[in-house]
C-alpha positions as a Markdown table, in Angstrom:
| # | Residue | x | y | z |
|---|---|---|---|---|
| 1 | Met | -0.1 | 0.1 | -0.2 |
| 2 | Thr | 0.8 | 3.6 | -0.8 |
| 3 | Ala | 1.6 | 5.6 | 2.3 |
| 4 | Lys | 0.0 | 8.2 | 2.5 |
| 5 | Thr | 1.4 | 12.1 | 2.2 |
| 6 | Glu | 1.5 | 14.8 | 4.6 |
| 7 | Asn | -0.8 | 17.3 | 2.7 |
| 8 | Ala | -3.1 | 17.8 | -0.3 |
| 9 | Ile | -4.6 | 21.1 | -2.4 |
| 10 | Leu | -7.7 | 20.7 | -4.4 |
| 11 | Val | -8.8 | 22.8 | -6.5 |
| 12 | Phe | -11.8 | 22.8 | -7.9 |
| 13 | Thr | -12.7 | 24.0 | -11.4 |
| 14 | Arg | -15.0 | 24.3 | -15.0 |
| 15 | Ala | -14.0 | 23.2 | -18.2 |
| 16 | Pro | -14.4 | 27.1 | -19.7 |
| 17 | Asp | -16.4 | 26.8 | -22.0 |
| 18 | Pro | -17.8 | 30.2 | -23.1 |
| 19 | Gly | -21.6 | 31.1 | -22.3 |
| 20 | Arg | -21.3 | 27.6 | -19.4 |
| 21 | Val | -18.5 | 30.0 | -17.1 |
| 22 | Lys | -18.2 | 33.3 | -15.1 |
| 23 | Thr | -22.3 | 34.1 | -16.6 |
| 24 | Arg | -22.4 | 36.9 | -13.7 |
| 25 | Leu | -20.1 | 38.6 | -15.8 |
| 26 | Ile | -21.1 | 38.2 | -19.1 |
| 27 | Pro | -23.1 | 41.1 | -19.3 |
| 28 | Leu | -19.7 | 43.4 | -18.1 |
| 29 | Leu | -17.1 | 41.5 | -20.6 |
| 30 | Gly | -18.6 | 39.2 | -22.9 |
| 31 | Pro | -18.5 | 35.0 | -23.1 |
| 32 | Gln | -15.7 | 34.8 | -24.3 |
| 33 | Gly | -14.5 | 37.5 | -21.7 |
| 34 | Ala | -15.5 | 35.6 | -18.7 |
| 35 | Ala | -14.1 | 32.5 | -20.1 |
| 36 | Ala | -10.3 | 33.7 | -20.7 |
| 37 | Leu | -10.8 | 36.0 | -16.8 |
| 38 | His | -11.8 | 33.0 | -15.8 |
| 39 | Arg | -9.4 | 30.1 | -17.3 |
| 40 | Gln | -6.7 | 33.1 | -15.7 |
| 41 | Leu | -8.0 | 32.3 | -12.3 |
| 42 | Thr | -7.8 | 28.6 | -12.8 |
| 43 | Glu | -4.0 | 29.4 | -13.1 |
| 44 | His | -3.3 | 31.9 | -10.3 |
| 45 | Ala | -5.4 | 29.3 | -8.5 |
| 46 | Leu | -2.7 | 25.8 | -9.5 |
| 47 | Ala | 0.4 | 28.5 | -9.4 |
| 48 | Val | -0.4 | 29.6 | -5.8 |
| 49 | Ala | -1.5 | 25.5 | -4.6 |
| 50 | Arg | 2.3 | 24.5 | -6.5 |
| 51 | Glu | 4.0 | 28.0 | -5.0 |
| 52 | Ala | 2.9 | 26.1 | -1.1 |
| 53 | Asp | 4.6 | 23.0 | -1.8 |
| 54 | Ile | 3.0 | 21.0 | 1.1 |
| 55 | Gly | 2.3 | 18.4 | -0.8 |
| 56 | Pro | 0.6 | 17.4 | -4.3 |
| 57 | Val | -2.3 | 19.1 | -5.5 |
| 58 | Glu | -5.2 | 18.0 | -8.1 |
| 59 | Leu | -7.1 | 19.5 | -10.6 |
| 60 | Trp | -11.2 | 19.0 | -9.9 |
| 61 | Cys | -13.0 | 19.9 | -13.3 |
| 62 | Thr | -16.8 | 19.0 | -14.1 |
| 63 | Pro | -18.3 | 18.0 | -16.2 |
| 64 | Ser | -15.4 | 16.2 | -17.4 |
| 65 | Thr | -11.3 | 16.7 | -18.1 |
| 66 | Ser | -11.2 | 16.0 | -21.7 |
| 67 | Asp | -11.3 | 20.1 | -22.6 |
| 68 | Ser | -7.2 | 21.2 | -24.1 |
| 69 | Phe | -7.1 | 23.9 | -21.4 |
| 70 | Leu | -7.6 | 21.7 | -18.4 |
| 71 | Gln | -4.9 | 19.5 | -20.0 |
| 72 | Gly | -2.5 | 22.6 | -20.9 |
| 73 | Cys | -3.1 | 22.7 | -17.0 |
| 74 | Arg | -1.7 | 19.2 | -16.5 |
| 75 | Glu | 1.5 | 19.8 | -18.0 |
| 76 | Arg | 2.4 | 23.3 | -17.0 |
| 77 | Phe | 1.4 | 22.9 | -13.0 |
| 78 | Gln | 1.9 | 19.5 | -13.1 |
| 79 | Val | -1.0 | 18.1 | -11.6 |
| 80 | Asp | -3.1 | 15.0 | -11.5 |
| 81 | Leu | -6.7 | 15.8 | -13.5 |
| 82 | His | -10.0 | 13.9 | -11.3 |
| 83 | Val | -13.4 | 14.8 | -12.9 |
| 84 | Gln | -16.2 | 16.1 | -9.7 |
| 85 | Cys | -18.8 | 13.8 | -9.2 |
| 86 | Glu | -22.7 | 14.7 | -10.0 |
| 87 | Gly | -24.3 | 16.9 | -7.3 |
| 88 | Asp | -25.1 | 20.4 | -5.7 |
| 89 | Leu | -21.0 | 21.6 | -4.7 |
| 90 | Gly | -21.6 | 20.2 | -1.2 |
| 91 | Met | -22.1 | 16.2 | -2.7 |
| 92 | Arg | -18.8 | 16.5 | -4.9 |
| 93 | Met | -16.4 | 18.7 | -2.3 |
| 94 | Leu | -18.0 | 15.4 | -0.1 |
| 95 | Asp | -16.7 | 13.1 | -2.1 |
| 96 | Ala | -13.8 | 14.5 | -3.6 |
| 97 | Phe | -12.5 | 14.5 | 0.3 |
| 98 | Asp | -13.4 | 11.1 | 0.3 |
| 99 | His | -11.4 | 10.4 | -2.5 |
| 100 | Ala | -8.0 | 12.6 | -1.4 |
| 101 | Leu | -8.5 | 12.0 | 3.0 |
| 102 | Gly | -8.0 | 7.8 | 1.4 |
| 103 | Arg | -4.3 | 9.1 | 0.0 |
| 104 | Ser | -3.5 | 11.6 | 2.6 |
| 105 | Arg | -3.1 | 13.5 | 6.3 |
| 106 | His | -4.6 | 16.4 | 6.0 |
| 107 | Val | -6.5 | 17.5 | 2.9 |
| 108 | Leu | -6.9 | 21.9 | 1.3 |
| 109 | Leu | -10.3 | 22.1 | -0.9 |
| 110 | Ile | -10.2 | 24.9 | -3.2 |
| 111 | Gly | -12.5 | 27.3 | -5.4 |
| 112 | Ser | -10.5 | 28.7 | -8.7 |
| 113 | Asp | -12.6 | 32.9 | -8.8 |
| 114 | Cys | -10.3 | 34.0 | -5.5 |
| 115 | Pro | -7.5 | 36.4 | -6.4 |
| 116 | Arg | -6.3 | 37.5 | -3.7 |
| 117 | Arg | -4.9 | 33.4 | -2.1 |
| 118 | Asp | -1.8 | 34.1 | -1.5 |
| 119 | Ala | 0.7 | 30.3 | -1.0 |
| 120 | Ala | 1.1 | 31.8 | 2.9 |
| 121 | Gly | -1.5 | 30.9 | 3.5 |
| 122 | Leu | -2.7 | 27.1 | 2.1 |
| 123 | Arg | 0.3 | 27.0 | 4.4 |
| 124 | Ala | -0.9 | 28.3 | 7.2 |
| 125 | Ala | -4.3 | 26.5 | 6.4 |
| 126 | Ala | -2.1 | 22.8 | 6.7 |
| 127 | Arg | 0.1 | 23.9 | 9.8 |
| 128 | Ala | -3.8 | 24.0 | 11.0 |
| 129 | Leu | -4.6 | 21.4 | 10.6 |
| 130 | Gln | -1.7 | 19.0 | 11.3 |
| 131 | Asp | -1.8 | 21.2 | 15.2 |
| 132 | Gly | -5.0 | 19.0 | 15.5 |
| 133 | His | -8.0 | 21.1 | 14.5 |
| 134 | Asp | -9.9 | 19.1 | 12.4 |
| 135 | Ala | -11.6 | 21.7 | 9.8 |
| 136 | Val | -9.8 | 24.9 | 9.4 |
| 137 | Phe | -11.7 | 26.9 | 6.9 |
| 138 | Ala | -11.5 | 30.7 | 4.9 |
| 139 | Pro | -14.5 | 32.9 | 5.0 |
| 140 | Ala | -15.6 | 34.8 | 1.5 |
| 141 | Glu | -16.8 | 38.5 | 2.5 |
| 142 | Asp | -20.1 | 36.7 | 0.8 |
| 143 | Gly | -20.8 | 34.6 | 3.7 |
| 144 | Gly | -19.7 | 31.2 | 2.4 |
| 145 | Tyr | -16.2 | 30.1 | 2.5 |
| 146 | Thr | -13.0 | 30.0 | -0.7 |
| 147 | Leu | -11.1 | 27.3 | 1.5 |
| 148 | Val | -12.0 | 24.2 | 4.0 |
| 149 | Gly | -9.5 | 21.9 | 4.3 |
| 150 | Leu | -10.2 | 18.3 | 6.8 |
| 151 | Arg | -8.4 | 15.4 | 8.6 |
| 152 | Phe | -11.3 | 13.0 | 7.9 |
| 153 | Val | -14.7 | 13.7 | 5.8 |
| 154 | Val | -18.4 | 13.7 | 7.5 |
| 155 | Pro | -21.9 | 15.0 | 4.7 |
| 156 | Ala | -23.3 | 16.7 | 7.9 |
| 157 | Leu | -20.9 | 18.7 | 6.4 |
| 158 | Phe | -22.3 | 19.0 | 2.8 |
| 159 | Glu | -25.6 | 17.4 | 2.5 |
| 160 | Ala | -28.5 | 19.9 | 2.3 |
| 161 | Met | -26.2 | 22.7 | 2.8 |
| 162 | Thr | -28.1 | 26.9 | 1.2 |
| 163 | Trp | -25.5 | 27.2 | -1.2 |
| 164 | Ser | -24.5 | 30.4 | -2.8 |
| 165 | Thr | -25.7 | 31.7 | 0.1 |
| 166 | Asp | -25.3 | 34.7 | 2.4 |
| 167 | Ile | -25.4 | 32.4 | 5.6 |
| 168 | Val | -23.8 | 28.7 | 4.7 |
| 169 | Met | -20.7 | 30.5 | 6.4 |
| 170 | Glu | -22.8 | 30.5 | 9.6 |
| 171 | Glu | -25.0 | 27.3 | 9.3 |
| 172 | Thr | -21.5 | 26.0 | 8.9 |
| 173 | Arg | -20.3 | 26.9 | 12.0 |
| 174 | Glu | -23.2 | 25.7 | 13.7 |
| 175 | Arg | -22.7 | 21.6 | 12.1 |
| 176 | Leu | -19.1 | 22.2 | 13.2 |
| 177 | Arg | -20.2 | 23.0 | 16.7 |
| 178 | Asp | -22.5 | 20.0 | 16.4 |
| 179 | Leu | -20.6 | 18.0 | 16.2 |
| 180 | Gly | -17.6 | 18.9 | 18.7 |
| 181 | Trp | -15.1 | 19.8 | 16.3 |
| 182 | Arg | -12.4 | 22.6 | 17.0 |
| 183 | Trp | -12.1 | 24.8 | 14.0 |
| 184 | His | -9.4 | 27.7 | 12.9 |
| 185 | Glu | -10.8 | 30.7 | 10.6 |
| 186 | Leu | -8.2 | 32.5 | 8.3 |
| 187 | Pro | -9.0 | 35.9 | 7.5 |
| 188 | Met | -11.7 | 36.3 | 5.3 |
| 189 | Gln | -11.3 | 36.5 | 1.8 |
| 190 | Trp | -13.1 | 37.6 | -1.5 |
| 191 | Asp | -14.2 | 36.2 | -4.4 |
| 192 | Val | -14.3 | 37.4 | -8.7 |
| 193 | Asp | -18.4 | 36.4 | -9.5 |
| 194 | Arg | -20.3 | 39.1 | -10.0 |
| 195 | Pro | -18.8 | 43.4 | -11.2 |
| 196 | Glu | -18.9 | 44.9 | -9.0 |
| 197 | Asp | -15.8 | 42.0 | -7.8 |
| 198 | Tyr | -14.3 | 42.5 | -11.4 |
| 199 | His | -13.4 | 46.6 | -11.5 |
| 200 | Arg | -12.2 | 45.6 | -7.3 |
| 201 | Leu | -10.1 | 42.9 | -8.6 |
| 202 | Met | -9.1 | 46.0 | -11.3 |
| 203 | Ser | -8.7 | 48.4 | -9.3 |
| 204 | Glu | -6.1 | 46.6 | -7.6 |
| 205 | Gly | -4.1 | 45.8 | -10.5 |
| 206 | Gly | -5.8 | 42.5 | -11.7 |
| 207 | Ile | -4.2 | 38.6 | -10.8 |
| 208 | Thr | -1.1 | 39.0 | -9.3 |
| 209 | Pro | 0.9 | 36.9 | -11.9 |
| 210 | Thr | 3.0 | 33.9 | -10.6 |
| 211 | Ser | 4.4 | 30.8 | -11.6 |
| 212 | Pro | 3.9 | 26.8 | -11.4 |
| 213 | Gly | 6.5 | 26.3 | -9.2 |
| 214 | Ala | 8.9 | 23.9 | -8.3 |
| 215 | Thr | 7.1 | 20.5 | -8.7 |
| 216 | Ser | 6.6 | 18.6 | -4.8 |
């Protein structure tokens, strides 16, 4: 049996099909522009994950891994590709954690929409799990979260959640308290989903260029 790695980082993303990604930004950027931004954000997430250098990085894709951009990410960033299962976001995260925790002791899962995520934050999340916390989260300004890290996974964290609402993080806290878990929260972050988020990103200088980093 292959020994477990200490940490792993999972990046959730979609194939950048114009008209199917960043749909709330299409009125501002058009289908092609929204898809181009999605590609940039995905590349940024992967580069930061590789820069953190805490363990293997996996790219979890929907609806498949066949898209040429995703295949290019596999080569450029030296990551394994996996297909997200069917179901809502909670079911897809539950499935990804279930598989990844069979390979790693601590697993971080991030989306591809957070432009100010950095390697130091990912290392801090991993340290929280290594220090004995059961879970770690990065709350989002919109009421959700941009990162979740676990030492073990239970369906109660993800089933029947009111996703894409401003109460996701608070509802998650209630579930953590019910479980009796000890968790750590990182500083609040923000995603690029709406026109005002895009304008904020542009006013702050866009997406900071990063390199893939060395293979861990």
